[in-house]
Each structure stands twice: as structure tokens, then as C-alpha cells.
């Protein structure tokens, strides 16, 4: 199973280091065989002595240059970071990243051999139109994306389930992952209010290969409770 923690705009450089010390100890002591990823904010990226994969939540498709406020691969290379989240709904919705920009980022980081956790997810009004509309919407988010890329992991995160405390139901996750699996033969993560209380149920669903966790990952005890479930 894959357990990925997306800190979003939470944690500092100092608290990220403390977090990783705690989580690393638990992962090592438990001889954990799962793949564990942590995506801290850009300011907390660093080299860490840990078996946990550290990834970037975002970067601009450039090595360096004049892109005020952005980081490129030069800043990621400094810490040996070769994993990135692309297409998160918060970047699509709040930061207005179009499918074209998302696809451009994907091509850039693929070209450089990054492992990519590619996020897709539908808004509530699409979910309310039923399964067929959901799948159509999700498949459109693969436009311009090479779904055969060997280092691709897909994260299905229904927007209405993110940060709301309301996870998708087992049936909704099962049917969506089953349909996605027919188009994309890559590991499929679920994300959206995954937490210790529902993790067993979620990872028990067919075609779910792991979870991408926001809120419940911010405390290392809570995140490890999920990993060890
Ligand atoms: P929550 O776990 O807080 O719902 O966030 C999910 C998410 O967006 C992870 O990328």
C-alpha cells in the first residue's frame, strides 16, 4: 500500500523536521513494508535521513529563471527531490491551473524522470449527475497526460470530500476506481477525508492501492495509525 501525506500550507521547516523524526522512528521500528510519502511545503524541503519519500507539492516546469515566487528543478535537485504532485484540485481551482498547464508540467517532470502523483477529482455538481458524468469528467483530466508513464501514480480525490470530513462512500470509491482502472493501469490512490476511523474500509476496497491524506496526516501519530492499520 501507498500512504502519502500532503501537508498543503501547513507545517514549518522546524515542525516538518520534528514530524519526520517521529514518523521515521515509527516506520523503521515497525519494519513497515508500505511505501510512505510526505509532501511538505516548499520552504520545508530539505535532505532528511529517512526511508520516507519526500516530494514537492508543486514546482514550475523550469530548471531556473525569472518566475517570481516559483521553484524549479534546481531548487529540488539541491535536496535530491524526484517526486512531485501534479494536478491537485486546489491548484486547478484556487490557483487556476488549466488542463493545458497541468499537462505541460506533467510532460516536463516526466521528461526529467520524476515520480508523479497525478491528481484528478470531480466537483459535487458533477457527482450529483451520476457515475457516467463523473467518469467522463475524470477522463478529461487525463487530456495531454501520458498514462503509460512508468513512474505515474494516480490519486482520485473528489473535491467535495477534501477537507470536509465527508469521505466518498465505499460504493462511490469502488465504482470510480474500477472504472479508472479500465483506462489507467497504474497504482490508484484515494484521497478526501481519509482518516484513522475510515482507513481500513478504504484500503480494503478493490483497486485502491493507497491513500493521499491531508488533514489526518498533519499529526505523525494519526498518520502512522493509518499506515499501521
Ligand atoms: P483531506 O484529507 O484533508 O480531505 O485532504 C485530501 C487531499 O486533498 C490530499 O491531497
mmCIF file of C-alpha atoms and ligand atoms in Angstrom:
data_model
loop_
_atom_site.group_PDB
_atom_site.id
_atom_site.type_symbol
_atom_site.label_atom_id
_atom_site.label_comp_id
_atom_site.label_asym_id
_atom_site.label_seq_id
_atom_site.Cartn_x
_atom_site.Cartn_y
_atom_site.Cartn_z
ATOM 1 C CA UNK A 1 0.000 0.000 0.000
ATOM 2 C CA UNK A 2 0.997 3.608 -0.581
ATOM 3 C CA UNK A 3 0.443 6.192 2.164
ATOM 4 C CA UNK A 4 1.056 9.778 1.124
ATOM 5 C CA UNK A 5 0.797 12.858 3.349
ATOM 6 C CA UNK A 6 0.043 16.189 1.694
ATOM 7 C CA UNK A 7 0.751 18.958 4.211
ATOM 8 C CA UNK A 8 -0.591 21.688 1.872
ATOM 9 C CA UNK A 9 0.144 25.085 3.542
ATOM 10 C CA UNK A 10 0.738 23.546 6.960
ATOM 11 C CA UNK A 11 3.874 22.881 8.999
ATOM 12 C CA UNK A 12 7.065 24.896 9.091
ATOM 13 C CA UNK A 13 10.672 23.915 8.365
ATOM 14 C CA UNK A 14 11.128 23.188 12.088
ATOM 15 C CA UNK A 15 7.906 21.254 12.618
ATOM 16 C CA UNK A 16 8.429 19.257 9.421
ATOM 17 C CA UNK A 17 11.817 18.101 10.697
ATOM 18 C CA UNK A 18 10.299 17.124 14.055
ATOM 19 C CA UNK A 19 7.425 15.365 12.302
ATOM 20 C CA UNK A 20 9.790 13.364 10.105
ATOM 21 C CA UNK A 21 11.893 12.339 13.084
ATOM 22 C CA UNK A 22 8.818 10.935 14.826
ATOM 23 C CA UNK A 23 7.381 9.253 11.733
ATOM 24 C CA UNK A 24 10.727 7.831 10.608
ATOM 25 C CA UNK A 25 11.234 6.217 14.005
ATOM 26 C CA UNK A 26 7.816 4.576 13.839
ATOM 27 C CA UNK A 27 8.255 3.420 10.252
ATOM 28 C CA UNK A 28 11.679 1.947 10.996
ATOM 29 C CA UNK A 29 10.681 0.342 14.325
ATOM 30 C CA UNK A 30 7.644 -1.308 12.770
ATOM 31 C CA UNK A 31 9.658 -2.633 9.795
ATOM 32 C CA UNK A 32 6.929 -1.064 7.691
ATOM 33 C CA UNK A 33 6.742 -2.504 4.170
ATOM 34 C CA UNK A 34 4.358 0.103 2.818
ATOM 35 C CA UNK A 35 5.552 2.989 0.677
ATOM 36 C CA UNK A 36 5.308 6.203 2.693
ATOM 37 C CA UNK A 37 5.490 9.668 1.114
ATOM 38 C CA UNK A 38 5.438 13.124 2.687
ATOM 39 C CA UNK A 39 4.839 16.335 0.729
ATOM 40 C CA UNK A 40 5.859 19.272 2.957
ATOM 41 C CA UNK A 41 5.510 22.915 1.897
ATOM 42 C CA UNK A 42 8.343 24.136 -0.369
ATOM 43 C CA UNK A 43 10.006 26.106 2.444
ATOM 44 C CA UNK A 44 10.472 22.905 4.457
ATOM 45 C CA UNK A 45 12.104 20.862 1.691
ATOM 46 C CA UNK A 46 15.463 19.539 2.780
ATOM 47 C CA UNK A 47 17.547 16.379 2.902
ATOM 48 C CA UNK A 48 16.268 14.010 5.573
ATOM 49 C CA UNK A 49 17.732 10.738 6.860
ATOM 50 C CA UNK A 50 14.643 8.650 6.296
ATOM 51 C CA UNK A 51 13.179 5.829 4.235
ATOM 52 C CA UNK A 52 10.144 8.085 3.688
ATOM 53 C CA UNK A 53 9.975 9.584 0.213
ATOM 54 C CA UNK A 54 9.944 13.381 0.337
ATOM 55 C CA UNK A 55 8.182 15.075 -2.539
ATOM 56 C CA UNK A 56 7.266 18.554 -3.750
ATOM 57 C CA UNK A 57 3.642 19.712 -3.714
ATOM 58 C CA UNK A 58 4.313 21.857 -6.747
ATOM 59 C CA UNK A 59 7.042 23.336 -8.916
ATOM 60 C CA UNK A 60 7.212 25.356 -12.095
ATOM 61 C CA UNK A 61 8.240 23.494 -15.253
ATOM 62 C CA UNK A 62 11.678 25.072 -15.425
ATOM 63 C CA UNK A 63 15.204 24.442 -14.242
ATOM 64 C CA UNK A 64 15.543 28.053 -13.043
ATOM 65 C CA UNK A 65 14.812 31.518 -14.408
ATOM 66 C CA UNK A 66 12.547 34.522 -13.920
ATOM 67 C CA UNK A 67 9.356 33.044 -12.407
ATOM 68 C CA UNK A 68 8.798 35.111 -9.272
ATOM 69 C CA UNK A 69 7.522 33.061 -6.377
ATOM 70 C CA UNK A 70 8.075 29.694 -8.072
ATOM 71 C CA UNK A 71 10.685 26.967 -7.677
ATOM 72 C CA UNK A 72 12.189 24.832 -10.427
ATOM 73 C CA UNK A 73 14.268 21.677 -10.605
ATOM 74 C CA UNK A 74 17.429 23.486 -9.468
ATOM 75 C CA UNK A 75 15.766 24.028 -6.073
ATOM 76 C CA UNK A 76 14.501 20.424 -5.963
ATOM 77 C CA UNK A 77 17.800 18.891 -7.075
ATOM 78 C CA UNK A 78 19.542 20.534 -4.109
ATOM 79 C CA UNK A 79 17.663 18.097 -1.866
ATOM 80 C CA UNK A 80 17.525 15.152 -4.245
ATOM 81 C CA UNK A 81 13.755 15.501 -4.676
ATOM 82 C CA UNK A 82 12.438 13.420 -7.564
ATOM 83 C CA UNK A 83 8.739 13.128 -6.668
ATOM 84 C CA UNK A 84 6.015 15.680 -7.313
ATOM 85 C CA UNK A 85 2.249 16.162 -7.022
ATOM 86 C CA UNK A 86 0.639 17.479 -10.199
ATOM 87 C CA UNK A 87 -2.988 18.427 -10.855
ATOM 88 C CA UNK A 88 -4.237 18.776 -7.285
ATOM 89 C CA UNK A 89 -7.744 20.257 -7.301
ATOM 90 C CA UNK A 90 -6.635 23.118 -5.062
ATOM 91 C CA UNK A 91 -4.138 24.152 -7.730
ATOM 92 C CA UNK A 92 -6.659 23.652 -10.513
ATOM 93 C CA UNK A 93 -9.424 25.568 -8.699
ATOM 94 C CA UNK A 94 -7.730 28.147 -6.475
ATOM 95 C CA UNK A 95 -4.564 28.761 -8.497
ATOM 96 C CA UNK A 96 -6.440 28.422 -11.808
ATOM 97 C CA UNK A 97 -4.155 25.815 -13.354
ATOM 98 C CA UNK A 98 -5.751 24.774 -16.615
ATOM 99 C CA UNK A 99 -5.558 21.245 -18.028
ATOM 100 C CA UNK A 100 -3.062 22.659 -20.528
ATOM 101 C CA UNK A 101 -0.728 23.927 -17.774
ATOM 102 C CA UNK A 102 -1.133 20.712 -15.805
ATOM 103 C CA UNK A 103 -0.240 18.686 -18.913
ATOM 104 C CA UNK A 104 2.761 20.926 -19.585
ATOM 105 C CA UNK A 105 4.034 20.342 -16.045
ATOM 106 C CA UNK A 106 3.449 16.626 -16.402
ATOM 107 C CA UNK A 107 5.459 16.442 -19.635
ATOM 108 C CA UNK A 108 8.295 18.495 -18.133
ATOM 109 C CA UNK A 109 8.675 16.416 -14.967
ATOM 110 C CA UNK A 110 8.182 13.156 -16.843
ATOM 111 C CA UNK A 111 10.985 14.139 -19.204
ATOM 112 C CA UNK A 112 13.210 14.548 -16.127
ATOM 113 C CA UNK A 113 12.257 11.174 -14.675
ATOM 114 C CA UNK A 114 10.238 12.409 -11.698
ATOM 115 C CA UNK A 115 7.799 10.118 -9.986
ATOM 116 C CA UNK A 116 4.454 11.866 -10.442
ATOM 117 C CA UNK A 117 1.383 11.596 -8.243
ATOM 118 C CA UNK A 118 -1.208 12.895 -10.652
ATOM 119 C CA UNK A 119 -4.430 14.105 -9.029
ATOM 120 C CA UNK A 120 -7.899 14.090 -10.517
ATOM 121 C CA UNK A 121 -11.297 14.701 -8.960
ATOM 122 C CA UNK A 122 -14.787 15.954 -9.706
ATOM 123 C CA UNK A 123 -16.811 18.756 -8.068
ATOM 124 C CA UNK A 124 -20.070 17.997 -6.282
ATOM 125 C CA UNK A 125 -22.305 19.140 -9.143
ATOM 126 C CA UNK A 126 -20.708 16.518 -11.397
ATOM 127 C CA UNK A 127 -21.006 13.766 -8.763
ATOM 128 C CA UNK A 128 -24.681 14.607 -8.455
ATOM 129 C CA UNK A 129 -25.136 13.868 -12.160
ATOM 130 C CA UNK A 130 -24.154 10.245 -11.572
ATOM 131 C CA UNK A 131 -21.356 7.769 -12.336
ATOM 132 C CA UNK A 132 -21.237 8.294 -16.070
ATOM 133 C CA UNK A 133 -20.755 12.073 -15.745
ATOM 134 C CA UNK A 134 -18.076 11.530 -13.095
ATOM 135 C CA UNK A 135 -16.035 9.206 -15.280
ATOM 136 C CA UNK A 136 -16.358 11.463 -18.286
ATOM 137 C CA UNK A 137 -15.128 14.396 -16.167
ATOM 138 C CA UNK A 138 -12.229 12.423 -14.713
ATOM 139 C CA UNK A 139 -11.090 11.040 -18.065
ATOM 140 C CA UNK A 140 -10.995 14.609 -19.436
ATOM 141 C CA UNK A 141 -8.411 15.337 -16.743
ATOM 142 C CA UNK A 142 -6.087 12.878 -18.486
ATOM 143 C CA UNK A 143 -6.032 15.035 -21.607
ATOM 144 C CA UNK A 144 -2.412 15.562 -22.629
ATOM 145 C CA UNK A 145 -1.192 13.158 -19.921
ATOM 146 C CA UNK A 146 0.887 10.087 -20.797
ATOM 147 C CA UNK A 147 -0.923 7.494 -18.686
ATOM 148 C CA UNK A 148 1.616 4.851 -19.684
ATOM 149 C CA UNK A 149 4.412 6.737 -17.890
ATOM 150 C CA UNK A 150 6.208 4.178 -15.742
ATOM 151 C CA UNK A 151 6.573 6.468 -12.723
ATOM 152 C CA UNK A 152 2.941 7.537 -12.605
ATOM 153 C CA UNK A 153 0.667 7.112 -9.606
ATOM 154 C CA UNK A 154 -2.900 8.426 -9.898
ATOM 155 C CA UNK A 155 -4.780 9.951 -6.951
ATOM 156 C CA UNK A 156 -8.557 10.166 -7.199
ATOM 157 C CA UNK A 157 -9.711 12.948 -4.890
ATOM 158 C CA UNK A 158 -13.354 14.006 -5.191
ATOM 159 C CA UNK A 159 -13.315 17.738 -4.479
ATOM 160 C CA UNK A 160 -16.406 17.596 -2.250
ATOM 161 C CA UNK A 161 -14.665 15.081 0.011
ATOM 162 C CA UNK A 162 -11.493 17.113 0.524
ATOM 163 C CA UNK A 163 -11.200 18.712 3.934
ATOM 164 C CA UNK A 164 -14.917 18.309 4.559
ATOM 165 C CA UNK A 165 -14.790 15.342 6.894
ATOM 166 C CA UNK A 166 -17.123 13.578 4.464
ATOM 167 C CA UNK A 167 -15.273 10.836 2.615
ATOM 168 C CA UNK A 168 -16.762 9.305 -0.521
ATOM 169 C CA UNK A 169 -18.717 6.143 0.282
ATOM 170 C CA UNK A 170 -17.198 2.711 -0.231
ATOM 171 C CA UNK A 171 -19.540 2.237 -3.216
ATOM 172 C CA UNK A 172 -18.518 5.549 -4.789
ATOM 173 C CA UNK A 173 -14.801 4.802 -4.372
ATOM 174 C CA UNK A 174 -15.208 1.215 -5.583
ATOM 175 C CA UNK A 175 -17.122 2.092 -8.737
ATOM 176 C CA UNK A 176 -14.905 5.057 -9.620
ATOM 177 C CA UNK A 177 -11.654 3.138 -9.100
ATOM 178 C CA UNK A 178 -12.990 0.196 -11.068
ATOM 179 C CA UNK A 179 -13.827 2.456 -13.990
ATOM 180 C CA UNK A 180 -10.488 4.289 -13.769
ATOM 181 C CA UNK A 181 -8.609 1.003 -13.716
ATOM 182 C CA UNK A 182 -10.011 0.194 -17.138
ATOM 183 C CA UNK A 183 -8.292 3.275 -18.585
ATOM 184 C CA UNK A 184 -5.184 3.578 -16.418
ATOM 185 C CA UNK A 185 -3.109 0.605 -15.345
ATOM 186 C CA UNK A 186 -1.249 2.447 -12.604
ATOM 187 C CA UNK A 187 -1.458 2.495 -8.807
ATOM 188 C CA UNK A 188 -4.646 4.307 -7.780
ATOM 189 C CA UNK A 189 -4.806 6.268 -4.536
ATOM 190 C CA UNK A 190 -7.955 7.611 -2.940
ATOM 191 C CA UNK A 191 -7.955 10.996 -1.209
ATOM 192 C CA UNK A 192 -10.639 13.005 0.575
ATOM 193 C CA UNK A 193 -11.221 12.908 4.341
ATOM 194 C CA UNK A 194 -9.281 9.663 4.735
ATOM 195 C CA UNK A 195 -8.545 9.272 8.449
ATOM 196 C CA UNK A 196 -7.819 6.627 11.097
ATOM 197 C CA UNK A 197 -11.563 5.981 11.545
ATOM 198 C CA UNK A 198 -12.175 5.000 7.897
ATOM 199 C CA UNK A 199 -8.785 3.839 6.640
ATOM 200 C CA UNK A 200 -9.410 0.094 6.965
ATOM 201 C CA UNK A 201 -12.588 0.342 4.994
ATOM 202 C CA UNK A 202 -10.913 2.439 2.265
ATOM 203 C CA UNK A 203 -7.814 0.319 1.774
ATOM 204 C CA UNK A 204 -9.994 -2.786 1.717
ATOM 205 C CA UNK A 205 -11.716 -1.620 -1.485
ATOM 206 C CA UNK A 206 -10.739 -3.336 -4.755
ATOM 207 C CA UNK A 207 -8.494 -1.216 -6.983
ATOM 208 C CA UNK A 208 -7.430 1.053 -4.131
ATOM 209 C CA UNK A 209 -3.640 0.922 -3.841
ATOM 210 C CA UNK A 210 -3.255 3.559 -1.170
ATOM 211 C CA UNK A 211 -4.328 6.962 0.097
ATOM 212 C CA UNK A 212 -3.365 10.603 -0.245
ATOM 213 C CA UNK A 213 -4.102 12.245 3.086
ATOM 214 C CA UNK A 214 -4.404 15.923 4.026
ATOM 215 C CA UNK A 215 -5.761 16.873 7.465
ATOM 216 C CA UNK A 216 -5.311 13.484 9.131
ATOM 217 C CA UNK A 217 -1.660 13.364 8.053
ATOM 218 C CA UNK A 218 -0.640 16.551 9.866
ATOM 219 C CA UNK A 219 -0.070 14.736 13.130
ATOM 220 C CA UNK A 220 2.501 11.924 12.773
ATOM 221 C CA UNK A 221 0.653 9.786 15.340
ATOM 222 C CA UNK A 222 -2.566 9.986 13.344
ATOM 223 C CA UNK A 223 -0.828 9.356 10.019
ATOM 224 C CA UNK A 224 1.078 6.383 11.411
ATOM 225 C CA UNK A 225 -2.147 4.998 12.864
ATOM 226 C CA UNK A 226 -3.391 4.922 9.281
ATOM 227 C CA UNK A 227 -0.225 3.283 7.966
ATOM 228 C CA UNK A 228 -0.293 0.608 10.627
ATOM 229 C CA UNK A 229 -3.980 -0.152 10.113
HETATM 230 P P1 LIG B 1 -8.105 15.852 3.355
HETATM 231 O O1 LIG B 1 -7.517 14.524 3.772
HETATM 232 O O2 LIG B 1 -7.856 16.944 4.338
HETATM 233 O O3 LIG B 1 -9.538 15.715 2.946
HETATM 234 O O4 LIG B 1 -7.302 16.311 2.033
HETATM 235 C C1 LIG B 1 -7.165 15.407 0.988
HETATM 236 C C2 LIG B 1 -6.223 15.974 -0.011
HETATM 237 O O5 LIG B 1 -6.526 16.931 -0.701
HETATM 238 C C3 LIG B 1 -4.892 15.360 -0.120
HETATM 239 O O6 LIG B 1 -4.211 15.827 -1.231
#
